[in-house]
Tab-separated table of C-alpha atoms and ligand atoms in Angstrom:
chain	number	residue	atom	x	y	z
O	206	MET	CA	9.489	-1.462	-20.454
O	207	HIS	CA	10.176	1.971	-19.131
O	208	GLN	CA	13.648	3.109	-19.623
O	209	GLU	CA	15.091	5.778	-17.448
O	210	THR	CA	16.982	8.022	-19.810
O	211	LYS	CA	17.697	11.069	-17.743
O	212	PRO	CA	20.373	13.188	-19.358
O	213	THR	CA	22.646	13.075	-16.310
O	214	ASP	CA	22.940	10.820	-13.340
O	215	GLY	CA	22.261	13.145	-10.486
O	216	HIS	CA	23.304	16.596	-11.568
O	217	SER	CA	22.873	18.691	-14.640
O	218	ARG	CA	25.703	20.746	-16.059
O	219	ASP	CA	24.929	23.719	-13.833
O	220	GLY	CA	24.686	21.545	-10.749
O	221	VAL	CA	20.904	21.571	-10.396
O	222	ASN	CA	19.216	18.218	-9.760
O	223	PRO	CA	17.482	17.044	-12.962
O	224	ASP	CA	14.329	16.237	-10.977
O	225	VAL	CA	14.104	19.891	-10.097
O	226	LEU	CA	14.648	20.898	-13.703
O	227	GLU	CA	12.068	18.363	-14.823
O	228	ALA	CA	9.540	19.752	-12.379
O	229	ARG	CA	10.319	23.269	-13.455
O	230	TYR	CA	10.583	22.967	-17.238
O	231	GLY	CA	9.751	19.580	-18.553
O	232	ASN	CA	7.716	16.481	-18.144
O	233	ARG	CA	8.888	13.101	-17.062
O	234	PHE	CA	7.167	11.390	-19.970
O	235	LEU	CA	9.247	13.246	-22.542
O	236	LEU	CA	12.160	11.014	-21.589
O	237	GLU	CA	10.153	7.850	-20.954
O	238	GLU	CA	7.908	5.502	-22.851
O	239	ALA	CA	4.258	6.060	-22.012
O	240	PRO	CA	2.919	3.588	-19.418
O	241	ALA	CA	1.495	0.737	-21.452
O	242	GLU	CA	1.539	-2.487	-19.451
O	243	LYS	CA	1.150	-1.808	-15.747
O	244	LEU	CA	-0.629	0.823	-13.752
O	245	PRO	CA	2.240	3.215	-13.037
O	246	ALA	CA	3.454	3.151	-9.446
O	247	ALA	CA	3.329	6.934	-9.275
O	248	GLY	CA	1.212	9.376	-11.219
O	249	MET	CA	2.208	12.631	-12.864
O	250	PRO	CA	0.946	16.210	-12.743
O	251	ALA	CA	-2.365	16.764	-14.510
O	252	LEU	CA	-0.832	18.952	-17.203
O	253	ASP	CA	1.739	16.270	-17.996
O	254	ALA	CA	-0.994	13.659	-18.274
O	255	LEU	CA	-3.003	15.950	-20.519
O	256	ARG	CA	-0.021	16.409	-22.790
O	257	LEU	CA	0.954	12.747	-22.752
O	258	VAL	CA	-2.477	11.589	-23.866
O	259	GLY	CA	-3.269	14.520	-26.143
O	260	GLU	CA	0.034	14.464	-27.996
O	261	GLU	CA	-0.221	10.743	-28.571
O	262	LEU	CA	-3.686	11.094	-30.097
O	263	VAL	CA	-2.495	13.737	-32.529
O	264	ILE	CA	-0.862	11.066	-34.660
O	265	ASP	CA	-4.247	9.376	-35.201
O	266	GLY	CA	-6.043	10.251	-38.410
O	267	SER	CA	-8.087	13.432	-38.259
O	268	PRO	CA	-11.825	12.601	-37.958
O	269	MET	CA	-12.593	15.519	-40.297
O	270	ARG	CA	-10.663	13.772	-43.058
O	271	ASN	CA	-12.265	10.424	-42.315
O	272	LEU	CA	-14.648	10.039	-45.243
O	273	ALA	CA	-15.215	6.379	-44.368
O	274	THR	CA	-17.293	7.052	-41.299
O	275	PHE	CA	-20.995	7.826	-41.199
O	276	VAL	CA	-20.546	9.070	-37.670
O	277	THR	CA	-20.718	12.761	-36.804
O	278	THR	CA	-17.342	14.471	-36.685
O	279	TRP	CA	-18.441	18.021	-35.911
O	280	MET	CA	-20.971	19.625	-33.598
O	281	GLU	CA	-21.660	23.246	-32.792
O	282	PRO	CA	-19.793	24.808	-29.837
O	283	GLU	CA	-23.097	25.232	-27.960
O	284	ALA	CA	-23.805	21.503	-28.314
O	285	GLN	CA	-20.270	20.712	-27.213
O	286	ARG	CA	-20.825	22.863	-24.151
O	287	LEU	CA	-24.005	20.980	-23.234
O	288	ILE	CA	-22.187	17.682	-23.707
O	289	ALA	CA	-19.301	18.813	-21.504
O	290	GLU	CA	-21.704	20.046	-18.830
O	291	ASN	CA	-23.553	16.735	-18.691
O	292	LEU	CA	-20.768	14.202	-18.698
O	293	HIS	CA	-21.273	13.386	-15.021
O	294	ARG	CA	-24.948	12.440	-15.298
O	295	ASN	CA	-25.723	8.715	-15.423
O	296	PHE	CA	-28.581	8.272	-17.827
O	297	ILE	CA	-30.028	5.241	-16.065
O	298	ASP	CA	-30.689	7.151	-12.825
O	299	HIS	CA	-34.162	8.115	-13.946
O	300	ALA	CA	-35.414	8.857	-10.451
O	301	GLU	CA	-32.577	11.293	-9.751
O	302	TYR	CA	-32.582	12.834	-13.208
O	303	PRO	CA	-36.201	12.850	-14.315
O	304	ARG	CA	-35.729	15.713	-16.785
O	305	THR	CA	-33.029	13.749	-18.595
O	306	ALA	CA	-35.456	10.837	-18.829
O	307	GLU	CA	-38.094	13.236	-20.134
O	308	LEU	CA	-35.698	14.501	-22.835
O	309	GLU	CA	-35.235	10.892	-23.975
O	310	GLN	CA	-39.010	10.426	-24.166
O	311	ARG	CA	-39.398	13.658	-26.127
O	312	CYS	CA	-36.804	12.446	-28.638
O	313	ILE	CA	-38.627	9.104	-28.959
O	314	ARG	CA	-41.962	10.848	-29.541
O	315	MET	CA	-40.448	13.192	-32.124
O	316	LEU	CA	-38.832	10.321	-33.996
O	317	ALA	CA	-42.025	8.255	-33.881
O	318	ASP	CA	-43.857	11.226	-35.367
O	319	LEU	CA	-41.153	11.748	-38.002
O	320	PHE	CA	-41.496	8.077	-38.942
O	321	HIS	CA	-45.312	8.335	-39.116
O	322	ALA	CA	-46.202	6.090	-36.174
O	323	PRO	CA	-49.991	5.795	-36.194
O	324	GLY	CA	-50.461	6.590	-32.503
O	325	GLU	CA	-48.847	6.384	-29.115
O	326	THR	CA	-45.781	4.199	-29.183
O	327	THR	CA	-42.601	3.364	-27.357
O	328	GLY	CA	-38.882	3.077	-27.956
O	329	ALA	CA	-35.483	3.349	-26.369
O	330	ARG	CA	-32.303	5.316	-26.435
O	331	THR	CA	-29.416	2.976	-27.201
O	332	GLN	CA	-25.666	3.108	-27.565
O	333	GLY	CA	-25.976	3.132	-31.335
O	334	SER	CA	-27.849	1.266	-34.039
O	335	SER	CA	-26.143	-1.981	-33.069
O	336	GLU	CA	-27.769	-2.065	-29.631
O	337	ALA	CA	-31.049	-0.872	-31.153
O	338	ILE	CA	-30.923	-3.727	-33.675
O	339	MET	CA	-30.135	-6.316	-31.011
O	340	LEU	CA	-33.105	-5.124	-28.949
O	341	GLY	CA	-35.451	-4.784	-31.925
O	342	ALA	CA	-34.553	-8.225	-33.225
O	343	LEU	CA	-34.919	-9.719	-29.730
O	344	SER	CA	-38.414	-8.315	-29.647
O	345	LEU	CA	-39.102	-9.923	-33.039
O	346	LYS	CA	-37.906	-13.236	-31.642
O	347	TRP	CA	-39.981	-12.982	-28.461
O	348	LYS	CA	-43.131	-11.917	-30.328
O	349	TRP	CA	-42.684	-14.774	-32.798
O	350	ARG	CA	-42.338	-17.215	-29.905
O	351	GLU	CA	-45.504	-15.850	-28.299
O	352	ARG	CA	-47.416	-16.385	-31.554
O	353	ARG	CA	-46.050	-19.903	-31.994
O	354	GLU	CA	-46.755	-20.914	-28.405
O	355	ALA	CA	-50.298	-19.578	-28.676
O	356	ALA	CA	-50.758	-21.745	-31.773
O	357	GLY	CA	-49.189	-24.776	-30.025
O	358	LYS	CA	-46.314	-24.887	-32.539
O	359	PRO	CA	-42.590	-25.544	-32.007
O	360	THR	CA	-40.328	-22.606	-31.201
O	361	ASP	CA	-36.897	-24.155	-31.591
O	362	ARG	CA	-35.894	-23.008	-35.081
O	363	PRO	CA	-36.305	-19.258	-35.487
O	364	ASN	CA	-34.829	-17.621	-38.566
O	365	LEU	CA	-34.308	-14.039	-39.681
O	366	VAL	CA	-34.250	-12.975	-43.341
O	367	PHE	CA	-32.036	-10.153	-44.626
O	368	GLY	CA	-29.855	-9.253	-47.581
O	369	GLY	CA	-26.095	-9.473	-47.932
O	370	ASP	CA	-26.182	-5.671	-48.001
O	371	VAL	CA	-26.799	-5.394	-44.247
O	372	HIS	CA	-24.320	-4.262	-41.635
O	373	VAL	CA	-22.456	-7.047	-39.818
O	374	VAL	CA	-24.522	-6.422	-36.665
O	375	TRP	CA	-27.386	-8.481	-38.117
O	376	GLU	CA	-25.215	-11.596	-38.345
O	377	LYS	CA	-23.887	-10.811	-34.911
O	378	PHE	CA	-27.419	-10.771	-33.516
O	379	CYS	CA	-28.141	-14.159	-35.073
O	380	ARG	CA	-25.008	-15.680	-33.604
O	381	TYR	CA	-25.383	-14.152	-30.146
O	382	PHE	CA	-29.086	-14.896	-29.820
O	383	ASP	CA	-29.328	-18.227	-31.568
O	384	VAL	CA	-31.325	-17.382	-34.645
O	385	GLU	CA	-30.674	-18.864	-38.091
O	386	PRO	CA	-29.544	-16.106	-40.457
O	387	ARG	CA	-31.087	-16.411	-43.918
O	388	ILE	CA	-28.925	-14.106	-45.945
O	389	VAL	CA	-30.038	-13.229	-49.452
O	390	PRO	CA	-26.901	-12.983	-51.590
O	391	LEU	CA	-26.426	-9.876	-53.703
O	392	LYS	CA	-26.178	-10.017	-57.494
O	393	PRO	CA	-23.249	-8.803	-59.564
O	394	ASP	CA	-25.325	-5.878	-60.823
O	395	LYS	CA	-27.776	-5.322	-57.944
O	396	TYR	CA	-26.530	-4.269	-54.521
O	397	THR	CA	-29.838	-4.098	-52.642
O	398	ILE	CA	-32.689	-6.577	-52.228
O	399	GLY	CA	-36.402	-6.683	-53.064
O	400	ALA	CA	-39.461	-8.859	-52.522
O	401	GLU	CA	-38.453	-11.482	-55.077
O	402	ASP	CA	-35.153	-11.989	-53.214
O	403	VAL	CA	-36.806	-12.329	-49.829
O	404	GLU	CA	-39.717	-14.554	-50.807
O	405	PRO	CA	-37.931	-17.925	-51.144
O	406	HIS	CA	-36.487	-17.598	-47.636
O	407	VAL	CA	-39.581	-16.742	-45.596
O	408	ASP	CA	-41.494	-19.463	-43.745
O	409	GLU	CA	-43.458	-19.942	-40.532
O	410	ASN	CA	-40.236	-19.856	-38.474
O	411	THR	CA	-39.274	-16.425	-39.773
O	412	ILE	CA	-39.222	-13.998	-36.853
O	413	GLY	CA	-38.964	-11.067	-39.243
O	414	VAL	CA	-37.382	-9.544	-42.328
O	415	ALA	CA	-34.811	-6.767	-42.041
O	416	ALA	CA	-34.499	-4.184	-44.806
O	417	VAL	CA	-31.914	-1.408	-45.035
O	418	LEU	CA	-32.556	2.248	-45.679
O	419	GLY	CA	-29.183	3.494	-46.889
O	420	THR	CA	-26.748	0.609	-47.052
O	421	THR	CA	-23.267	0.860	-45.653
O	422	PHE	CA	-21.896	-0.228	-49.040
O	423	THR	CA	-23.420	2.151	-51.592
O	424	GLY	CA	-25.946	4.234	-49.622
O	425	HIS	CA	-28.999	2.944	-51.516
O	426	ALA	CA	-32.178	1.475	-50.013
O	427	ASP	CA	-33.676	-1.987	-50.278
O	428	ASP	CA	-37.064	-2.102	-51.980
O	429	ILE	CA	-38.915	-1.642	-48.692
O	430	VAL	CA	-42.272	-0.941	-50.347
O	431	GLY	CA	-41.962	-4.128	-52.417
O	432	ILE	CA	-40.982	-6.241	-49.406
O	433	ASN	CA	-43.834	-4.755	-47.371
O	434	ASP	CA	-46.353	-5.489	-50.149
O	435	TYR	CA	-45.154	-9.073	-50.334
O	436	LEU	CA	-45.473	-9.498	-46.544
O	437	VAL	CA	-48.954	-7.947	-46.538
O	438	GLU	CA	-49.979	-10.387	-49.260
O	439	LEU	CA	-48.454	-13.285	-47.314
O	440	LYS	CA	-50.502	-12.296	-44.274
O	441	ARG	CA	-53.719	-12.072	-46.313
O	442	GLN	CA	-53.236	-15.286	-48.233
O	443	ARG	CA	-51.480	-17.594	-45.749
O	444	GLY	CA	-52.165	-15.923	-42.434
O	445	LEU	CA	-48.410	-15.618	-41.801
O	446	ASP	CA	-47.778	-12.316	-40.047
O	447	VAL	CA	-44.079	-11.642	-40.635
O	448	PRO	CA	-42.957	-8.237	-39.327
O	449	LEU	CA	-40.544	-5.967	-41.162
O	450	HIS	CA	-37.794	-4.115	-39.289
O	451	VAL	CA	-36.167	-1.198	-41.098
O	452	ASP	CA	-32.501	-0.600	-40.406
O	453	GLY	CA	-32.428	3.140	-40.866
O	454	ALA	CA	-29.052	3.525	-39.112
O	455	SER	CA	-28.073	6.201	-41.607
O	456	GLY	CA	-31.181	6.644	-43.751
O	457	GLY	CA	-33.614	7.271	-40.902
O	458	PHE	CA	-32.402	10.853	-40.599
O	459	VAL	CA	-31.897	11.368	-44.331
O	460	TRP	CA	-35.007	10.068	-46.097
O	461	PRO	CA	-37.548	12.130	-44.103
O	462	PHE	CA	-35.824	15.289	-45.296
O	463	LEU	CA	-34.519	14.443	-48.778
O	464	TYR	CA	-37.322	12.108	-49.870
O	465	PRO	CA	-40.327	12.944	-47.672
O	466	HIS	CA	-42.795	11.319	-50.058
O	467	SER	CA	-40.937	8.054	-50.321
O	468	GLU	CA	-42.618	5.489	-48.082
O	469	TRP	CA	-40.330	3.273	-46.023
O	470	ASP	CA	-41.514	3.805	-42.452
O	471	PHE	CA	-44.684	3.171	-40.394
O	472	ARG	CA	-46.781	4.307	-43.348
O	473	LEU	CA	-46.170	0.723	-44.493
O	474	GLU	CA	-48.317	-1.836	-42.717
O	475	GLN	CA	-45.708	-4.495	-41.910
O	476	VAL	CA	-43.011	-2.105	-40.670
O	477	ARG	CA	-43.114	-2.758	-36.917
O	478	SER	CA	-39.815	-1.299	-35.726
O	479	ILE	CA	-37.083	1.049	-36.917
O	480	ASN	CA	-33.577	1.774	-35.687
O	481	VAL	CA	-31.663	4.946	-36.409
O	482	SER	CA	-28.244	6.193	-35.300
O	483	GLY	CA	-28.407	9.572	-33.610
O	484	HIS	CA	-24.641	9.697	-34.046
O	485	LYS	CA	-24.829	9.408	-37.819
O	486	TYR	CA	-27.148	11.775	-39.669
O	487	GLY	CA	-28.834	12.633	-36.354
O	488	LEU	CA	-25.722	14.827	-36.175
O	489	VAL	CA	-24.635	13.917	-32.625
O	490	TYR	CA	-21.152	12.774	-31.625
O	491	PRO	CA	-20.647	8.979	-31.187
O	492	GLY	CA	-22.663	7.161	-28.543
O	493	ILE	CA	-26.357	7.402	-29.383
O	494	GLY	CA	-28.923	5.367	-31.303
O	495	TRP	CA	-32.687	4.946	-31.218
O	496	LEU	CA	-35.150	2.110	-31.482
O	497	ILE	CA	-38.735	3.049	-32.262
O	498	PHE	CA	-41.696	0.655	-32.323
O	499	ARG	CA	-44.783	1.129	-34.404
O	500	GLU	CA	-47.082	0.435	-31.448
O	501	ARG	CA	-46.526	-0.327	-27.799
O	502	SER	CA	-47.581	-3.913	-28.396
O	503	ASP	CA	-44.643	-4.463	-30.774
O	504	LEU	CA	-42.280	-4.419	-27.808
O	505	ALA	CA	-42.383	-7.867	-26.186
O	506	GLU	CA	-43.421	-7.215	-22.612
O	507	ASP	CA	-41.096	-9.961	-21.318
O	508	LEU	CA	-38.071	-7.948	-22.389
O	509	VAL	CA	-38.937	-5.048	-20.094
O	510	PHE	CA	-37.458	-5.069	-16.599
O	511	TYR	CA	-39.244	-3.235	-13.834
O	512	GLU	CA	-37.546	-2.114	-10.683
O	513	ASN	CA	-38.373	0.039	-7.744
O	514	TYR	CA	-35.784	2.671	-7.476
O	515	LEU	CA	-35.902	5.343	-4.808
O	516	GLY	CA	-39.622	4.894	-4.573
O	517	LYS	CA	-40.248	5.084	-8.296
O	518	ARG	CA	-41.190	2.165	-10.507
O	519	ASP	CA	-38.849	2.216	-13.453
O	520	ALA	CA	-39.005	0.247	-16.679
O	521	THR	CA	-35.795	-0.545	-18.525
O	522	PHE	CA	-35.303	-2.087	-21.907
O	523	THR	CA	-31.599	-1.969	-22.752
O	524	LEU	CA	-28.616	-4.269	-23.038
O	525	ASN	CA	-26.532	-1.909	-20.908
O	526	PHE	CA	-27.311	-0.241	-17.614
O	527	SER	CA	-25.225	2.796	-16.675
O	528	THR	CA	-24.386	5.116	-19.522
O	529	GLY	CA	-23.905	8.802	-20.225
O	530	SER	CA	-26.707	11.328	-20.605
O	531	ALA	CA	-24.735	13.823	-22.626
O	532	LYS	CA	-25.623	12.418	-26.039
O	533	VAL	CA	-29.336	12.265	-25.232
O	534	VAL	CA	-29.130	15.897	-24.212
O	535	ALA	CA	-27.215	16.641	-27.421
O	536	GLN	CA	-29.814	14.854	-29.548
O	537	TYR	CA	-32.586	16.905	-28.003
O	538	TYR	CA	-30.480	20.050	-28.510
O	539	ASN	CA	-30.206	19.230	-32.220
O	540	PHE	CA	-33.950	18.613	-32.481
O	541	VAL	CA	-34.881	21.966	-31.005
O	542	ARG	CA	-31.983	23.798	-32.608
O	543	PHE	CA	-32.515	22.533	-36.173
O	544	GLY	CA	-36.162	21.544	-36.330
O	545	ARG	CA	-37.416	20.098	-39.583
O	546	ASP	CA	-36.210	22.952	-41.755
O	547	GLY	CA	-32.716	22.873	-40.249
O	548	TYR	CA	-32.284	19.136	-40.781
O	549	SER	CA	-33.743	19.515	-44.242
O	550	TYR	CA	-31.330	22.335	-45.125
O	551	ILE	CA	-28.319	20.395	-43.826
O	552	MET	CA	-29.298	17.174	-45.663
O	553	HIS	CA	-29.879	19.075	-48.922
O	554	THR	CA	-26.533	20.822	-48.532
O	555	MET	CA	-24.743	17.507	-48.061
O	556	GLN	CA	-26.605	16.050	-51.027
O	557	ALA	CA	-25.704	19.009	-53.268
O	558	ASN	CA	-22.046	18.670	-52.314
O	559	ALA	CA	-22.147	14.898	-52.834
O	560	ARG	CA	-23.606	15.429	-56.314
O	561	LYS	CA	-20.942	17.986	-57.167
O	562	LEU	CA	-18.235	15.645	-55.897
O	563	ALA	CA	-19.700	12.837	-58.022
O	564	GLU	CA	-19.580	15.142	-61.077
O	565	ASP	CA	-15.984	16.127	-60.364
O	566	ILE	CA	-14.892	12.519	-59.847
O	567	ALA	CA	-16.653	11.463	-63.068
O	568	ALA	CA	-14.905	14.326	-64.879
O	569	ILE	CA	-11.486	12.850	-63.996
O	570	GLY	CA	-12.302	10.266	-66.664
O	571	ASP	CA	-11.053	7.207	-64.791
O	572	PHE	CA	-14.152	6.467	-62.732
O	573	ALA	CA	-17.739	5.267	-62.933
O	574	ILE	CA	-20.177	6.477	-60.279
O	575	ILE	CA	-22.258	3.712	-58.712
O	576	GLY	CA	-26.017	4.159	-58.885
O	577	ALA	CA	-28.330	6.166	-61.106
O	578	GLU	CA	-28.148	9.940	-60.785
O	579	ASP	CA	-31.745	10.186	-59.585
O	580	ALA	CA	-31.601	7.177	-57.222
O	581	GLU	CA	-32.517	7.776	-53.595
O	582	GLN	CA	-29.244	7.604	-51.737
O	583	LEU	CA	-27.347	8.790	-48.673
O	584	PRO	CA	-25.169	11.872	-49.246
O	585	LEU	CA	-22.092	10.028	-50.403
O	586	VAL	CA	-20.250	9.116	-53.558
O	587	ALA	CA	-19.584	5.451	-54.322
O	588	PHE	CA	-17.310	4.972	-57.293
O	589	GLN	CA	-15.014	2.501	-59.012
O	590	LEU	CA	-12.438	2.442	-61.779
O	591	ALA	CA	-14.189	2.488	-65.121
O	592	HIS	CA	-11.384	0.795	-67.089
O	593	GLU	CA	-8.598	-1.670	-66.558
O	594	GLN	CA	-5.580	0.179	-65.165
O	595	SER	CA	-2.149	-0.735	-63.873
O	596	PHE	CA	-3.512	-0.070	-60.384
O	597	GLU	CA	-6.787	-0.634	-58.566
O	598	GLU	CA	-9.092	0.973	-56.009
O	599	PHE	CA	-7.030	-0.207	-53.018
O	600	ASP	CA	-3.960	1.507	-54.510
O	601	ILE	CA	-5.856	4.765	-54.902
O	602	ALA	CA	-7.005	4.630	-51.279
O	603	ALA	CA	-3.413	4.099	-50.116
O	604	GLN	CA	-1.995	6.780	-52.417
O	605	LEU	CA	-4.618	9.328	-51.396
O	606	ALA	CA	-3.924	8.634	-47.733
O	607	SER	CA	-0.209	9.067	-48.146
O	608	GLU	CA	-0.408	12.169	-50.347
O	609	ARG	CA	-3.191	14.053	-48.568
O	610	ALA	CA	-4.211	12.033	-45.494
O	611	TRP	CA	-7.760	11.580	-46.800
O	612	MET	CA	-9.359	8.410	-45.475
O	613	VAL	CA	-11.460	7.131	-48.359
O	614	PRO	CA	-12.054	3.387	-47.987
O	615	ALA	CA	-11.802	0.794	-50.740
O	616	TYR	CA	-13.581	-2.524	-50.266
O	617	THR	CA	-15.251	-5.393	-52.054
O	618	LEU	CA	-19.003	-5.967	-51.934
O	619	PRO	CA	-20.595	-8.928	-50.107
O	620	PRO	CA	-21.223	-12.327	-51.806
O	621	LYS	CA	-22.137	-12.775	-54.773
O	622	ALA	CA	-20.994	-9.342	-55.812
O	623	ASP	CA	-17.681	-9.815	-54.045
O	624	HIS	CA	-15.577	-9.396	-57.155
O	625	ILE	CA	-16.723	-5.770	-57.302
O	626	LYS	CA	-14.420	-3.181	-55.795
O	627	ILE	CA	-15.699	0.130	-54.613
O	628	MET	CA	-14.457	3.350	-53.099
O	629	ARG	CA	-16.783	5.527	-51.099
O	630	ALA	CA	-16.600	9.088	-49.785
O	631	LEU	CA	-19.106	10.341	-47.238
O	632	VAL	CA	-20.055	13.967	-47.707
O	633	LYS	CA	-20.864	15.379	-44.310
O	634	GLU	CA	-21.399	18.894	-43.027
O	635	THR	CA	-17.690	19.542	-42.775
O	636	LEU	CA	-16.997	18.700	-46.411
O	637	GLY	CA	-17.993	22.007	-47.951
O	638	ARG	CA	-17.680	22.904	-51.634
O	639	SER	CA	-14.042	23.980	-51.552
O	640	LEU	CA	-13.129	20.701	-49.867
O	641	THR	CA	-15.088	18.538	-52.319
O	642	THR	CA	-13.214	20.357	-55.083
O	643	ALA	CA	-9.902	19.745	-53.306
O	644	LEU	CA	-10.773	16.082	-52.740
O	645	ALA	CA	-11.586	15.493	-56.418
O	646	GLN	CA	-8.290	17.161	-57.397
O	647	ASP	CA	-6.433	15.020	-54.889
O	648	ILE	CA	-8.057	11.844	-56.257
O	649	ALA	CA	-7.034	12.881	-59.784
O	650	GLN	CA	-3.502	13.574	-58.543
O	651	ALA	CA	-3.287	10.203	-56.781
O	652	CYS	CA	-4.309	8.516	-60.046
O	653	GLU	CA	-1.648	10.487	-61.935
O	654	THR	CA	1.010	9.351	-59.457
O	655	LEU	CA	-0.150	5.753	-59.783
O	656	LYS	CA	-0.135	5.930	-63.583
O	657	GLN	CA	3.518	6.829	-63.365
O	658	LYS	CA	4.629	4.512	-60.613
O	659	GLY	CA	2.170	1.597	-60.908
O	660	GLN	CA	0.634	-0.158	-57.893
O	661	VAL	CA	1.546	0.847	-54.368
O	662	HIS	CA	3.752	-1.492	-52.359
O	663	HIS	CA	1.910	-4.312	-50.612
O	664	THR	CA	2.923	-2.898	-47.233
O	665	GLU	CA	1.172	0.367	-48.089
O	666	ARG	CA	-1.886	-1.558	-49.178
O	667	ALA	CA	-1.971	-3.385	-45.897
O	668	ARG	CA	-2.793	-0.081	-44.248
O	669	VAL	CA	-5.814	0.649	-46.446
O	670	HIS	CA	-9.259	0.699	-44.924
O	671	THR	CA	-10.909	-2.334	-46.506
O	672	ASN	CA	-14.119	-2.394	-44.547
O	673	SER	CA	-17.329	-0.497	-44.934
O	674	GLY	CA	-19.034	-1.057	-41.594
O	675	PHE	CA	-18.853	2.122	-39.596
N	915	LIG	C1	-27.001	0.088	-42.128
N	915	LIG	C2	-26.277	0.053	-40.808
N	915	LIG	N1	-26.804	-0.644	-39.778
N	915	LIG	C3	-26.213	-0.694	-38.571
N	915	LIG	C4	-25.036	-0.041	-38.334
N	915	LIG	C5	-24.420	-0.089	-36.959
N	915	LIG	O1	-24.650	1.142	-36.362
N	915	LIG	P1	-23.883	1.719	-35.084
N	915	LIG	O2	-22.500	2.011	-35.527
N	915	LIG	O3	-24.673	2.962	-34.769
N	915	LIG	O4	-23.956	0.698	-33.993
N	915	LIG	C6	-24.437	0.708	-39.370
N	915	LIG	C7	-23.160	1.420	-39.154
N	915	LIG	O5	-22.563	1.928	-40.079
N	915	LIG	C8	-25.087	0.762	-40.623
N	915	LIG	O6	-24.568	1.476	-41.643
């Protein structure tokens, strides 16, 4: 409820009406609760609205200190300018904005080339990897149904095989689109999956297998080569053609630059589609993802909608319709601005800082780093307490947040590794060397505090970030 709390009822001390004073010096909202339930009957001056909203957001966490998120928290001023200048352009209006549509197509072609597509292909700009995964998996389902119908076989029990190390969006797809999820549980000492894990779950109703390049949990990759080899063998021996989709939400922009010789993409025969988040290591602000098919024929034709719009035949393949163009423009800006050597430099810089942070955290003496030093991994540090202590990872996350406002999540792994607790710090462009040093010192300090005071209070713990899916 709004409460009118004007300092006087009609006149201020010097006899001037408070409304006049308010208009001259202050803002109505300073003495009122912000509108929260009903559309206010009357508005307020633009500057007041700017302050009301802006000042409220200041008490949110600072994205720069959010080491939980994979999503980009800094872009160059020139990119920001392009974004600001293109906020009013609806991406779906292809006929009116053909150059914007062309920029999307250029990005798709560049990504297809980066991922070694064998020839001409197709893809789509999406809201993020989640939409890309929904669309990619729908195409798997439709293509599977086509194959089954052609063979005169039933199509009522599709299943999708993936590991417990996937992002929640894969389960969401299965629930929303009526597909049986066949989830390979993790093991207490292995947090990714390989061919031997997948094999028992695949059958003729399998629409596809999903493998992750850079898991949300520890940043490592599934054994994509092994899974591909198994699926190739399955095709040769049993004639079962089960496609592989690679969820490269984070890894799709990291592996090509840090591990160019590691094969995970269309160089592998069964990899038919790949999603990648432009707003993660594509280095664009939130709101852009990409779905890339190996060949045009991997996109089920039935999923494409054609319409005649202002005299132009337009094909759409999205879950949404209207959406902004700014992030497509920003993605293309990054591609031409950074090129291969720019992305490569930035990824190597993040990796070097992640390795230094891992060294510094190990040097504290309380922690074990997760994963082998030479393992292919996203630029992040996943770590856990090495010994029994009077406190645990969730306490450290809470203590670190209260002492230094760092957002470093603590969480447990998926079944059957769910007794394992992990902390994880993303090392992005904005976490330069002096900040990784500061972060390691702050982690050490938080541990010192906890050694003296014991666990944090359960109310403090309740505020800890206990999820990994960002
Ligand atoms: C492996 C993986 N897949 C999918 C997603 C969902 O991506 P988005 O947030 O771009 O929708 C994430 C997000 O963290 C992810 O890490």
